[in-house]
Coordinates of N, CA and C in Angstrom, one line a residue:
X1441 N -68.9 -19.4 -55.7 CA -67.5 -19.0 -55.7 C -66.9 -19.5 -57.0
X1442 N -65.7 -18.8 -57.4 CA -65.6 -19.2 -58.8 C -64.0 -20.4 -59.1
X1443 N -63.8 -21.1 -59.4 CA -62.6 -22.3 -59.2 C -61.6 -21.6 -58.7
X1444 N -61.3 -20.5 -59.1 CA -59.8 -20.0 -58.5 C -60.2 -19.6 -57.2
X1445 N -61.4 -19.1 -56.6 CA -61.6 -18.4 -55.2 C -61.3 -19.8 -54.2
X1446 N -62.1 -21.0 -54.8 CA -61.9 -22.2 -54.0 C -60.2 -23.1 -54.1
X1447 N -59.9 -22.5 -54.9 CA -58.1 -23.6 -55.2 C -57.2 -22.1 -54.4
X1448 N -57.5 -21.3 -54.1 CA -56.5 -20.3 -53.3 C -57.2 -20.0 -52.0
X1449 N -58.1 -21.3 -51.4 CA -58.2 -21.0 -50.2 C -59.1 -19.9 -49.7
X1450 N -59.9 -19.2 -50.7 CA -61.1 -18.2 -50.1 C -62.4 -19.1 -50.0
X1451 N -62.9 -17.9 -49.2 CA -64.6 -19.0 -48.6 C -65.7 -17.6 -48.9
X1452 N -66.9 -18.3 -48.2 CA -67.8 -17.0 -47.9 C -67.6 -16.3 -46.8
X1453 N -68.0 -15.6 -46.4 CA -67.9 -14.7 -45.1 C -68.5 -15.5 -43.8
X1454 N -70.0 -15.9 -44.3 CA -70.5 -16.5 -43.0 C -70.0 -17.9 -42.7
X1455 N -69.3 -18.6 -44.1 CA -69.0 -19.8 -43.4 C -67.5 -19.6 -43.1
X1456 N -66.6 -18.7 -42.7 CA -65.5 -18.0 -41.9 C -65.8 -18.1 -40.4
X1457 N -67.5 -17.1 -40.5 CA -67.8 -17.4 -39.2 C -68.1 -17.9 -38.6
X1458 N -68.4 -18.8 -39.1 CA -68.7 -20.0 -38.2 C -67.6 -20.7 -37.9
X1459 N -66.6 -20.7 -38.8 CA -65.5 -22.2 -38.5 C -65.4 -21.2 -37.4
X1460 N -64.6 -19.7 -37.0 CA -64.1 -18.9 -36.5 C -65.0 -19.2 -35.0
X1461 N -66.1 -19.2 -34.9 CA -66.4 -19.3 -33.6 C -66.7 -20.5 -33.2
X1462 N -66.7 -21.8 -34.1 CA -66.7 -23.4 -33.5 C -65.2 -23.4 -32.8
X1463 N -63.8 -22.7 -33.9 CA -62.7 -22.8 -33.3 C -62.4 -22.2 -31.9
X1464 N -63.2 -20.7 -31.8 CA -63.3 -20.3 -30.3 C -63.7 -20.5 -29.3
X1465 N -64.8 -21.8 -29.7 CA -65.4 -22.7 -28.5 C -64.8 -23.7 -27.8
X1466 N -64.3 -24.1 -28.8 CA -63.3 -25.4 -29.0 C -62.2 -24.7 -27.8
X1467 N -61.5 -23.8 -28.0 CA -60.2 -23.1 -27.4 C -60.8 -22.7 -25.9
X1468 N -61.9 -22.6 -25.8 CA -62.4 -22.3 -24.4 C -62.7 -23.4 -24.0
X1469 N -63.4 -24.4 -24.3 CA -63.6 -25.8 -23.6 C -61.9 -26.5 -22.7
X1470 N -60.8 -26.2 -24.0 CA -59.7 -26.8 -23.7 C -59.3 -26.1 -22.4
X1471 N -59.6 -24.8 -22.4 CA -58.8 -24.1 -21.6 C -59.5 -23.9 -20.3
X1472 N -60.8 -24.6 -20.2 CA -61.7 -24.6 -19.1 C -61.1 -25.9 -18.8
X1473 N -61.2 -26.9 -19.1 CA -60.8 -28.2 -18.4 C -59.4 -28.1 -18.0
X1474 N -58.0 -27.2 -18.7 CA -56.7 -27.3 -18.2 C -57.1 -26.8 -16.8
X1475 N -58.4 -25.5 -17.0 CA -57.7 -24.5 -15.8 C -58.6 -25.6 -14.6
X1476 N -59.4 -26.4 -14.8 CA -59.9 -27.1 -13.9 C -59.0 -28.5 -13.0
X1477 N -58.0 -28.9 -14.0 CA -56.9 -30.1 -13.9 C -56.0 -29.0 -13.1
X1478 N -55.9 -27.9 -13.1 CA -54.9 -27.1 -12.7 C -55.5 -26.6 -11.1
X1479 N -56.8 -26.4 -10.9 CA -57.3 -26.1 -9.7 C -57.1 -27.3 -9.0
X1480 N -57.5 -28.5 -9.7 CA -57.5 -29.9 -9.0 C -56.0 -30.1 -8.0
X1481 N -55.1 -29.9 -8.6 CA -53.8 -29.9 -8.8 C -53.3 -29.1 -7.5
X1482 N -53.9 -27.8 -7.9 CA -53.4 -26.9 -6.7 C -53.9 -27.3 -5.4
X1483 N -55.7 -27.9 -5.2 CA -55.5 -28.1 -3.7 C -55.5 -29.3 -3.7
X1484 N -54.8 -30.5 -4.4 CA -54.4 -31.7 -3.8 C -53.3 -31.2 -2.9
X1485 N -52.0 -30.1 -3.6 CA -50.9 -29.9 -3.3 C -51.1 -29.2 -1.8
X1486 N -52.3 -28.1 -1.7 CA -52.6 -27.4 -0.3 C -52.8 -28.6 0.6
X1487 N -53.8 -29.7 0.0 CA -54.4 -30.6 1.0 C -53.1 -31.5 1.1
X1488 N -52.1 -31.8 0.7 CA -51.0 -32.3 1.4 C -50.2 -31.7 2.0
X1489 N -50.0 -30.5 1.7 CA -49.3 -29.3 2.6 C -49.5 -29.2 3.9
X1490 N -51.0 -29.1 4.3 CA -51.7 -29.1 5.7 C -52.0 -30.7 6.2
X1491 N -51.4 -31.8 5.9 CA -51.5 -32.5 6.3 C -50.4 -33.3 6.9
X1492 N -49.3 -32.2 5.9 CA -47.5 -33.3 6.4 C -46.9 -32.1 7.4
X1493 N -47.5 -30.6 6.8 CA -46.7 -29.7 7.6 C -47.5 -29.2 8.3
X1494 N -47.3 -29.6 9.9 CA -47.7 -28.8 10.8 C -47.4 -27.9 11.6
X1495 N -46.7 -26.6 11.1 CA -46.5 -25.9 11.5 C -47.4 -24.0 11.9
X1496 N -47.3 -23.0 12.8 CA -47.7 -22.2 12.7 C -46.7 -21.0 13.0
X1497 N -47.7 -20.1 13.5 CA -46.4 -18.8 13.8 C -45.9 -19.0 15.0
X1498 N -46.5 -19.6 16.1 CA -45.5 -19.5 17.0 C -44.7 -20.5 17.1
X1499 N -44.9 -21.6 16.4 CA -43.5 -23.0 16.1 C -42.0 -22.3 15.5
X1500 N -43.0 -21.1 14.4 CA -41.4 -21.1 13.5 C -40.9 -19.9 14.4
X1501 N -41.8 -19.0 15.4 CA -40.8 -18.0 15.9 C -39.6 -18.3 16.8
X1502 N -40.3 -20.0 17.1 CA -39.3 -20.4 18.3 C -38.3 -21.2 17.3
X1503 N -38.6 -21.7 16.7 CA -37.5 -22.2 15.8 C -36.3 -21.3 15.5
X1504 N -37.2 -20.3 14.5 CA -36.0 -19.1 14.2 C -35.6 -18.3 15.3
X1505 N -35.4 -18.2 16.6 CA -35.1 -17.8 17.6 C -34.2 -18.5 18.2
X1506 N -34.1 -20.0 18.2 CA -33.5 -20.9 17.8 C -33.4 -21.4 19.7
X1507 N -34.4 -21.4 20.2 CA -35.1 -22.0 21.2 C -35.6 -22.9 21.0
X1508 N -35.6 -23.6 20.1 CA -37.0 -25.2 20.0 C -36.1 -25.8 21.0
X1509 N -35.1 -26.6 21.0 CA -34.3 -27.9 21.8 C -33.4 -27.1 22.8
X1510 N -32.3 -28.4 23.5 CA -31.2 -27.8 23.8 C -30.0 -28.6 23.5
X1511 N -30.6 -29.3 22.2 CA -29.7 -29.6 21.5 C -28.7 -28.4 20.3
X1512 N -27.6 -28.3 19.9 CA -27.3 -27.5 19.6 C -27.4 -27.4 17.5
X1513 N -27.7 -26.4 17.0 CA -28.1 -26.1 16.0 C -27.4 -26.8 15.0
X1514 N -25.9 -27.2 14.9 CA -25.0 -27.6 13.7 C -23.5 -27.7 14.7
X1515 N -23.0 -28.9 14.3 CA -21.4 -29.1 14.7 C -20.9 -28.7 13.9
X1516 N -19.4 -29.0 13.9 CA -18.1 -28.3 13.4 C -17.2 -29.3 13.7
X1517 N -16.7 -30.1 13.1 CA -15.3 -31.0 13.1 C -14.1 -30.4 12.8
X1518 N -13.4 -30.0 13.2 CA -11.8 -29.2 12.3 C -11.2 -30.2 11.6
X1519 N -10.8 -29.1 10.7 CA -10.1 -30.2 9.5 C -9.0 -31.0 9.1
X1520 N -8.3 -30.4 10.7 CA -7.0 -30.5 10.6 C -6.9 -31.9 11.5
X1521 N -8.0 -31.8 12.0 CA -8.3 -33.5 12.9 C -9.4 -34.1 12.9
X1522 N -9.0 -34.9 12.2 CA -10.4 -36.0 11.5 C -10.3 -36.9 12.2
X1523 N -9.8 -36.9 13.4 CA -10.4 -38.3 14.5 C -10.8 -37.7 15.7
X1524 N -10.9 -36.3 15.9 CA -11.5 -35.8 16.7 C -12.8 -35.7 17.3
X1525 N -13.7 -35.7 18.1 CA -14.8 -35.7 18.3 C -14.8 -34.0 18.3
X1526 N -16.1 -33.7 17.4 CA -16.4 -32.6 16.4 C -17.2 -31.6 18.1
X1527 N -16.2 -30.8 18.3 CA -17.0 -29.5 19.2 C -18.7 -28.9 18.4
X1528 N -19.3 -28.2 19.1 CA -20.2 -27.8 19.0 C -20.5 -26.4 18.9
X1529 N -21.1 -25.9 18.6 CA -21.0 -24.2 18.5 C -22.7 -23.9 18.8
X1530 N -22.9 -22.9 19.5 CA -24.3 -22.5 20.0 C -24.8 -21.9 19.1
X1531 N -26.1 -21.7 18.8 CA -26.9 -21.1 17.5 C -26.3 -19.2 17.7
X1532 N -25.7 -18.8 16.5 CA -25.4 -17.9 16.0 C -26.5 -16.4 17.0
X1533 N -26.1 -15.6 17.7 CA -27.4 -14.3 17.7 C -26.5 -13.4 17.1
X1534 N -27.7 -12.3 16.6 CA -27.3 -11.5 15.6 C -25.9 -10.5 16.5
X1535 N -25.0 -10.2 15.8 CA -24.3 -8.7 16.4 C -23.2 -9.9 16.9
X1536 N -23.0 -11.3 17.2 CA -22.2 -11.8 17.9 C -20.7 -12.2 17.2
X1537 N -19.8 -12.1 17.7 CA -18.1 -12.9 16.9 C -18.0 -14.1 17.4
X1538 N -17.6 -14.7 16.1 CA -17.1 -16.3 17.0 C -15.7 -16.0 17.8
X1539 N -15.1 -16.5 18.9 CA -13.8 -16.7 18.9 C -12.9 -16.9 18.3
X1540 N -11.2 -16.4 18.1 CA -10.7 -16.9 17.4 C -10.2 -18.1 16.8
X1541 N -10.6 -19.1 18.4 CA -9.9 -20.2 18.0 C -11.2 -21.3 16.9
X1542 N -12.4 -20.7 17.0 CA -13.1 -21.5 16.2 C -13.3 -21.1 14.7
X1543 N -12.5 -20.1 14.2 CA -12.3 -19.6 12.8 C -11.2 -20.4 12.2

């Protein structure tokens, strides 16, 4: 190659190819080990998932049906009296009105 080909950064062809596919090896090793740190990752997250949350279909149907207790779903204090002991309201079913006096 002649001084100017080497001072403006040209090469030969095969040694192009080569950097070109040590750099493509290189870029797959990286990206094999992320995607491996990333599998790792994902079922630590499954394997604590199924070990804190125990739930299934028929837990959450009774939940969202709002059958689990007979304790009631969420109180209500009015605002207008803050030393009141806070009434209760029964879990919401669909199509239903509250009363007026609880609006």
């Amino acid at each position: 190659m002649s001084h100017n080909a080497i001072r403006f950064g040209r090469m030969p062809r095969s040694e192009k190819a080569k950097l070109k596919a040590e750099i493509l090896t290189c870029e797959h090793d990286i990206e094999d080990s992320e995607m491996a740190d990333l599998k790792s990752l994902a079922k630590r997250i499954y394997e604590a998932y199924l070990k804190n949350f125990n739930m299934n279909k028929v837990k959450a149907r009774v939940i969202l049906a709002g059958k689990a207790s007979n304790n009631p779903t969420f109180s209500v204090a009015p605002v207008s009296a803050p030393g009141r002991q806070p009434y209760t309201l029964p879990p919401a079913q669909p199509g239903t009105i509250l009363p007026s006096s609880c609006s």
